[in-house]
mmCIF file of C-alpha atoms in Angstrom:
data_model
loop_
_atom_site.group_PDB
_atom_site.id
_atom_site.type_symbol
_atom_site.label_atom_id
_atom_site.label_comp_id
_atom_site.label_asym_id
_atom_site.label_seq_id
_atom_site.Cartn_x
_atom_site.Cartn_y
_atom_site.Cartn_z
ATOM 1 C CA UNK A 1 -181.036 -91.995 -43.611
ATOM 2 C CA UNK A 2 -177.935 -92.134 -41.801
ATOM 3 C CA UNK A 3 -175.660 -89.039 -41.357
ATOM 4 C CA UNK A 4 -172.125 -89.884 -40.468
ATOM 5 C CA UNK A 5 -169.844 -87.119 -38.583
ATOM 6 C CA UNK A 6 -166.113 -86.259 -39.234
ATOM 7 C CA UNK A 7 -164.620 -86.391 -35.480
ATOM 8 C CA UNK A 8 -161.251 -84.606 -35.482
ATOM 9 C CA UNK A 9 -158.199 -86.677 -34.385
ATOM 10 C CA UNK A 10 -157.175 -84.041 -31.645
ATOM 11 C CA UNK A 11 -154.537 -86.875 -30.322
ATOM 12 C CA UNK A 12 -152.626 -86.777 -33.429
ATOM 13 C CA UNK A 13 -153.026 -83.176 -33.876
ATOM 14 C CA UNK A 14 -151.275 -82.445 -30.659
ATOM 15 C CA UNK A 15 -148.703 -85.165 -31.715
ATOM 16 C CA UNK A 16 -147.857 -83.202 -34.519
ATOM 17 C CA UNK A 17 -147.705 -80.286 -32.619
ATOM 18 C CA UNK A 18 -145.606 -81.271 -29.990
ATOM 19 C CA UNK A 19 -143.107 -83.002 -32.821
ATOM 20 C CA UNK A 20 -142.801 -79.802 -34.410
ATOM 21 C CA UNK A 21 -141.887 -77.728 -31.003
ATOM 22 C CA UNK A 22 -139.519 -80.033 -29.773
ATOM 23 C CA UNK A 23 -138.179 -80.347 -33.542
ATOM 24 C CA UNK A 24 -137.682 -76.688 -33.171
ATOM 25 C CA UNK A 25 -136.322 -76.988 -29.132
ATOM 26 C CA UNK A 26 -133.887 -79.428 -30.532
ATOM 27 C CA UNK A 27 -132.538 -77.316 -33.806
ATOM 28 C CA UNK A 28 -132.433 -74.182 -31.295
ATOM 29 C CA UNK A 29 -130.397 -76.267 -28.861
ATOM 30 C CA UNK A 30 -128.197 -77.173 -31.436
ATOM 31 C CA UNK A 31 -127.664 -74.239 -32.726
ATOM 32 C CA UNK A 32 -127.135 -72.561 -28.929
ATOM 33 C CA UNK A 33 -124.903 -75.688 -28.821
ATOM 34 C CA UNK A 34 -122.726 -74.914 -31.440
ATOM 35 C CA UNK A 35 -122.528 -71.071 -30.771
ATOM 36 C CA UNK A 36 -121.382 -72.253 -27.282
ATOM 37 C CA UNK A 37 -118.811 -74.679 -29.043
ATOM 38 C CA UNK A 38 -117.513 -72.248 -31.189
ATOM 39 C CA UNK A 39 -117.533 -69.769 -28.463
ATOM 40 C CA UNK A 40 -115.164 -71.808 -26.620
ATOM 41 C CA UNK A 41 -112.976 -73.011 -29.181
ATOM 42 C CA UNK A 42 -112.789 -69.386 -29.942
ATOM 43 C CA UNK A 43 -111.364 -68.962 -26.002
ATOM 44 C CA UNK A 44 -109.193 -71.379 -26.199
ATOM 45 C CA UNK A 45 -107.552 -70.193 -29.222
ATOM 46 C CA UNK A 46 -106.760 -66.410 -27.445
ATOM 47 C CA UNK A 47 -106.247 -67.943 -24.390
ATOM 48 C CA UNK A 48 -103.418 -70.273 -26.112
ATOM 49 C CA UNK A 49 -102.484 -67.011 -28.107
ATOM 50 C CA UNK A 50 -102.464 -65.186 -24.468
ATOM 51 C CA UNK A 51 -100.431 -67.872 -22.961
ATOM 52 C CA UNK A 52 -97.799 -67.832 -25.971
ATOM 53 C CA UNK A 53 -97.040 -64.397 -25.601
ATOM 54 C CA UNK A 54 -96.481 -64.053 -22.353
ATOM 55 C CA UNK A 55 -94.268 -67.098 -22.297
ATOM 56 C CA UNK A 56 -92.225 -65.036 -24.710
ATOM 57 C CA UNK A 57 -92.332 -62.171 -22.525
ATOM 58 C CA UNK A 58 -91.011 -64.265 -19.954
ATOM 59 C CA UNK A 59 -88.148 -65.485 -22.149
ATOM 60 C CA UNK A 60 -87.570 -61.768 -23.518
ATOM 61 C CA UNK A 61 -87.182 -60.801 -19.994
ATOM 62 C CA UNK A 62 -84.805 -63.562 -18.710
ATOM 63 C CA UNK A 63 -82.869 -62.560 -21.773
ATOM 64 C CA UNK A 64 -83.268 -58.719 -20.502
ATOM 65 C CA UNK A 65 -82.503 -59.260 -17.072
ATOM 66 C CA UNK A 66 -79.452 -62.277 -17.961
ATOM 67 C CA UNK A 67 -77.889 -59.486 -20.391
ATOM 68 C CA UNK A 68 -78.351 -56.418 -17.302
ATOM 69 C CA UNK A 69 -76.661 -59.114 -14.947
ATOM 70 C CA UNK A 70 -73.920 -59.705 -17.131
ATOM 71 C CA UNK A 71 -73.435 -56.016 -17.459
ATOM 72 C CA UNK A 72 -73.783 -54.987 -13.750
ATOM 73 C CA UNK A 73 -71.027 -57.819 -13.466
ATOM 74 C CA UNK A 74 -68.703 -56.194 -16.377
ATOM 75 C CA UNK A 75 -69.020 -52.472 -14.640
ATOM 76 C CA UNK A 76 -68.269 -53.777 -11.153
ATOM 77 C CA UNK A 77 -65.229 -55.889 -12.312
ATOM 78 C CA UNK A 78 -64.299 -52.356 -14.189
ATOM 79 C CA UNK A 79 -65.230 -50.129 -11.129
ATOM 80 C CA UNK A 80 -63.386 -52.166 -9.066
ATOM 81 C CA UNK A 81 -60.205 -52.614 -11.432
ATOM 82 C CA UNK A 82 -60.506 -48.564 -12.104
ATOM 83 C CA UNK A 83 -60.643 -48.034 -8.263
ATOM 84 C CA UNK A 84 -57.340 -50.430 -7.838
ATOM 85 C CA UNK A 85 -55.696 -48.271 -10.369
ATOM 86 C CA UNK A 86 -56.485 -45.387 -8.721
ATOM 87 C CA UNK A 87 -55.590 -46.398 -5.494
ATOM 88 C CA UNK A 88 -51.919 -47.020 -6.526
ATOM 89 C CA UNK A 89 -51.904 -44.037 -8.564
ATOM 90 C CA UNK A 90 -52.525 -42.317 -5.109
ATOM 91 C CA UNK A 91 -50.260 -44.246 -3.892
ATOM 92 C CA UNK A 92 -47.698 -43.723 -6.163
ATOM 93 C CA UNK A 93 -47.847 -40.178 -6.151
ATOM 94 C CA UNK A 94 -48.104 -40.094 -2.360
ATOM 95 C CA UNK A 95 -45.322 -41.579 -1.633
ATOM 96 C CA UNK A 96 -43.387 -39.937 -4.283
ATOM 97 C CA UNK A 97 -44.246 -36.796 -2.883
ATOM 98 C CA UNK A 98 -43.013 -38.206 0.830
ATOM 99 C CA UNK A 99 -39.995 -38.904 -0.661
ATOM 100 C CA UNK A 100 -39.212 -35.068 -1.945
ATOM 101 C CA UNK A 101 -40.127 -33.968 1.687
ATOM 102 C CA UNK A 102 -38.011 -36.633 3.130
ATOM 103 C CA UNK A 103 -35.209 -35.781 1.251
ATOM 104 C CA UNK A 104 -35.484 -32.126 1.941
ATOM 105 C CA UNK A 105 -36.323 -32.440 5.606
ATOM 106 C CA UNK A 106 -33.162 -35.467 5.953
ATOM 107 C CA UNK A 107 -30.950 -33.798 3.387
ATOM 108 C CA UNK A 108 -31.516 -30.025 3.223
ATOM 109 C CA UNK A 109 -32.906 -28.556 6.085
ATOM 110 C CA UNK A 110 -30.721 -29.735 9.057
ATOM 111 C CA UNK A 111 -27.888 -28.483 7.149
ATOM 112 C CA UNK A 112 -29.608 -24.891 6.189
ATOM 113 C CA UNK A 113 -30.653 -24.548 9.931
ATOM 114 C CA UNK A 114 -26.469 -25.417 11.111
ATOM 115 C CA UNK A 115 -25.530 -22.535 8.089
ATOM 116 C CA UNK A 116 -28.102 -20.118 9.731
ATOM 117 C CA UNK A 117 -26.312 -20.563 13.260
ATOM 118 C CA UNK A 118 -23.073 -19.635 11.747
ATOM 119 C CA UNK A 119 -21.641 -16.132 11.432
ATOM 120 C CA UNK A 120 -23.568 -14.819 8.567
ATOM 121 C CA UNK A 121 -23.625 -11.110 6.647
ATOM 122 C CA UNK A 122 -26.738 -9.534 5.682
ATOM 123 C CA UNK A 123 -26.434 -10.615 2.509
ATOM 124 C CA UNK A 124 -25.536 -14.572 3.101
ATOM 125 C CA UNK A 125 -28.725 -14.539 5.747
ATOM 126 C CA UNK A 126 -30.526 -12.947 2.606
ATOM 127 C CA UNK A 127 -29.610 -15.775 0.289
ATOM 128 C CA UNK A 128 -30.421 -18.478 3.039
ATOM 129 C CA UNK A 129 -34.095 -16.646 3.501
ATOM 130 C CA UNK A 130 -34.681 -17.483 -0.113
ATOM 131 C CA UNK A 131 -33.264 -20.802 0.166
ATOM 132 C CA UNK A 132 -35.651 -21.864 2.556
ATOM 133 C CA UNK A 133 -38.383 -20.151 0.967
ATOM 134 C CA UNK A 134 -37.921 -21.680 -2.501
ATOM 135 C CA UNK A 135 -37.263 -25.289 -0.423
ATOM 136 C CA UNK A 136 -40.803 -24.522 1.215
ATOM 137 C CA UNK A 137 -42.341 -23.813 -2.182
ATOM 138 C CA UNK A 138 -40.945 -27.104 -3.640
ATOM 139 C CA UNK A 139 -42.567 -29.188 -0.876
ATOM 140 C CA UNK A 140 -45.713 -27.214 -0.685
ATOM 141 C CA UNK A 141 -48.118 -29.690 -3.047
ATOM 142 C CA UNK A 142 -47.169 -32.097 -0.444
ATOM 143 C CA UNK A 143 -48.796 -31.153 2.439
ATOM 144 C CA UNK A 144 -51.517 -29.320 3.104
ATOM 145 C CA UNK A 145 -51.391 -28.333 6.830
ATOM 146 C CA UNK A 146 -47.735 -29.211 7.151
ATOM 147 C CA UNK A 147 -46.176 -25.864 6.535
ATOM 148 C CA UNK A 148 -48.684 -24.713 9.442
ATOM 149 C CA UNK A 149 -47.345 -25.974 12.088
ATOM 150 C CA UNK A 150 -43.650 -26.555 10.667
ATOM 151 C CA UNK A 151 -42.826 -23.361 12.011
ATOM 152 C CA UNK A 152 -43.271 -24.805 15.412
ATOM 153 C CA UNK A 153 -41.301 -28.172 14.764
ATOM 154 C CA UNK A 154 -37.842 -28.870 14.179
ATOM 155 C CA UNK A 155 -36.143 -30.604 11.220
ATOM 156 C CA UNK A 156 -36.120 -33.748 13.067
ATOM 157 C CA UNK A 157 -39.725 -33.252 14.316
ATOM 158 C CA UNK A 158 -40.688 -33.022 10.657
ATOM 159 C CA UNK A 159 -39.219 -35.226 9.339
ATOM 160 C CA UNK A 160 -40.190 -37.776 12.559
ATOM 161 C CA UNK A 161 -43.849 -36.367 10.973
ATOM 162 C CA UNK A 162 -43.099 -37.947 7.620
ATOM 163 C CA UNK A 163 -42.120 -40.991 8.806
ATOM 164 C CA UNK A 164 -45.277 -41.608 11.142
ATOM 165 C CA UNK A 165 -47.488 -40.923 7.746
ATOM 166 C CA UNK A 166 -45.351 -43.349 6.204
ATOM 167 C CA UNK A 167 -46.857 -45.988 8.823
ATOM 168 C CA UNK A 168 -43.170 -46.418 10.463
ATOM 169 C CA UNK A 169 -43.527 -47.569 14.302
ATOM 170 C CA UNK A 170 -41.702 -45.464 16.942
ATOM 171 C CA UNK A 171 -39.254 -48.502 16.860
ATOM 172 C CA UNK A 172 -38.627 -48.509 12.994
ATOM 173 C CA UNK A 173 -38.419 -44.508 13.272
ATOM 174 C CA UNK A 174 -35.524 -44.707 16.239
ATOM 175 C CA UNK A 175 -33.743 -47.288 13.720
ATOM 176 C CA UNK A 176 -33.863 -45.289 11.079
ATOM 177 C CA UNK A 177 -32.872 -41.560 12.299
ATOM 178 C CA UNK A 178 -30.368 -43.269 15.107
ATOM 179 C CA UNK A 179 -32.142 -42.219 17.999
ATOM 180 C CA UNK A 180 -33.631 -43.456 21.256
ATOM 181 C CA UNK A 181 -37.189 -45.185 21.269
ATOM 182 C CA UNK A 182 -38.013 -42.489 24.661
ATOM 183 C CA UNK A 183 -36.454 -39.866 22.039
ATOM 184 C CA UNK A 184 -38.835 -39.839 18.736
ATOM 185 C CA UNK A 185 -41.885 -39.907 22.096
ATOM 186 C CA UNK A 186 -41.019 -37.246 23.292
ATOM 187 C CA UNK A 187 -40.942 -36.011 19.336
ATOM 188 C CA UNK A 188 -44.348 -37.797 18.538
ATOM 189 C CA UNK A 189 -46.124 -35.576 21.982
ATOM 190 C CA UNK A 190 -44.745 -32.690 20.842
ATOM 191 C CA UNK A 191 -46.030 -32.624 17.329
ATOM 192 C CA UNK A 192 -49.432 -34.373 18.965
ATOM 193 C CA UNK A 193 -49.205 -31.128 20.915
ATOM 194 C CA UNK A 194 -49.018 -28.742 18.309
ATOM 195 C CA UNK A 195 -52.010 -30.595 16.225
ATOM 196 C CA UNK A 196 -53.874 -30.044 18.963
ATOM 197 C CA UNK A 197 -54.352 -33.986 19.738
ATOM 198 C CA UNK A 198 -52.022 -34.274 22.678
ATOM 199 C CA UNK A 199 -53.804 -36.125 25.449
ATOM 200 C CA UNK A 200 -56.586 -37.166 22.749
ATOM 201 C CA UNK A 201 -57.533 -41.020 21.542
ATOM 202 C CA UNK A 202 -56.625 -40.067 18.138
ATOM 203 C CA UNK A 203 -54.344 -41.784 16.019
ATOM 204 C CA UNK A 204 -51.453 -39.244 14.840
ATOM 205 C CA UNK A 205 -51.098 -41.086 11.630
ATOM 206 C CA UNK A 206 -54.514 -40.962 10.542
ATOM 207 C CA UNK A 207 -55.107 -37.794 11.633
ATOM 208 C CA UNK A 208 -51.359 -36.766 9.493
ATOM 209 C CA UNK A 209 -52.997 -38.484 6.797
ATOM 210 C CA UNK A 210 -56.552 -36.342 7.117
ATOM 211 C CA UNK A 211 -55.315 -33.113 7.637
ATOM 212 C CA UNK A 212 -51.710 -32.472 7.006
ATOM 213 C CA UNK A 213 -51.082 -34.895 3.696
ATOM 214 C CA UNK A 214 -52.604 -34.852 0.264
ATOM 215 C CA UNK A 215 -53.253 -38.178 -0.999
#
C-alpha cells in the first residue's frame, strides 16, 4: 500500500503573504499620501488667506499714510498761510505804532522842548511836566527800552532812533530830517553809545529791533 503525503506549497504561501503586506504598504502610503495632500492644500489655502490680508494691509496703509500726507500738506500750507498773516499783523501794528512815535518825536516834542526854554511860571512849567508825561504814556506800548535811554537823547536823536528801526540808511535819514550825512553819524554813535554798542560789531537796527521795539 502506498501512502501519499500533503507537501505544503510554502512558495505560494509566502506569495500571499507578501501580496497582502505590500497591499497594506500601498493603502498606508496612500493614505499617508493623501493626508500629505490634504495637508498641503490645507497650506496653501492659509498661506493664500495670509497673503490676501496682508496685501490689504498694505493697501489700508498706503491709504493711511496717502490720507496723513495729504494732511501734513493741508496743516503746513495753513501754518504757513497763518504765519504770513501774522507776520503782517506784526507788521502792521509795528509800524503803526512807529508812526505814533514818529509823529510825537517830529511833531510834538521839538516844539515842547523850544516852550520849556522859554520864560515859563511855575504853573505853565507844571502844565508842560504833564504834557510830556501824558506824551510819554501815549508812546509807551511802543517801545520797550526806549523811554530808558530817551532821557539821554534828544528829540532828533530819537526820532533819528525811529527811523534806523524803520530800516532807513544814514542817507535816506539825512534826506528826510534835512541834515548832513556826517550829522545823523555823529547821531547814530551817540545813541550806539548810550546802548552800550558803541565800538561793537553789532548792528544798531537789529539790536533797536531786539531790545528797544515791540514787534
Amino acid at each position: 500500500m502506498i501512502i501519499f503525503f500533503k507537501v505544503p506549497n510554502w512558495d505560494l504561501t509566502a506569495q500571499k503573504w507578501a501580496g497582502k503586506e505590500l497591499e497594506r504598504a500601498y493603502r498606508k502610503s496612500a493614505k499617508y499620501v493623501e493626508e500629505q495632500r490634504t495637508e498641503l492644500t490645507r497650506a496653501r489655502k492659509e498661506l493664500r488667506a495670509e497673503i490676501s490680508t496682508r496685501k490689504r494691509a498694505e493697501r489700508s496703509l498706503e491709504k493711511i499714510r496717502a490720507e496723513l500726507e495729504l494732511k501734513t500738506s493741508k496743516l503746513e500750507e495753513a501754518n504757513i498761510a497763518l504765519k504770513v498773516l501774522l507776520e503782517q499783523r506784526i507788521e502792521d501794528k509795528s509800524e503803526h505804532r512807529e508812526t505814533i512815535l514818529l509823529n510825537v518825536n517830529a511833531l510834538i516834542l521839538p516844539y515842547l522842548e523850544k516852550l520849556k526854554k522859554t520864560k515859563l511860571d511855575s504853573r505853565q512849567n507844571v502844565y508842560v511836566g504833564i504834557i510830556e508825561s501824558n506824551l510819554n504814556e501815549i508812546i509807551a506800548p511802543s517801545v520797550r527800552g526806549l523811554s530808558k535811554i530817551s532821557l539821554k537823547l534828544t528829540p532828533t536823536e530819537i526820532q533819528v532812533t525811529n527811523l534806523v528801526n524803520q530800516g532807513k540808511t544814514t542817507k535816506e535819514i539825512a534826506k528826510f530830517m534835512n541834515l548832513a550825512t556826517s550829522t545823523i553819524d555823529t547821531h547814530r554813535n551817540k545813541i550806539r553809545k548810550n546802548l552800550g554798542i558803541k565800538n561793537k560789531k553789532i548792528n544798531l537796527k537789529s539790536y533797536l529791533r531786539t531790545h528797544l521795539f515791540t514787534s
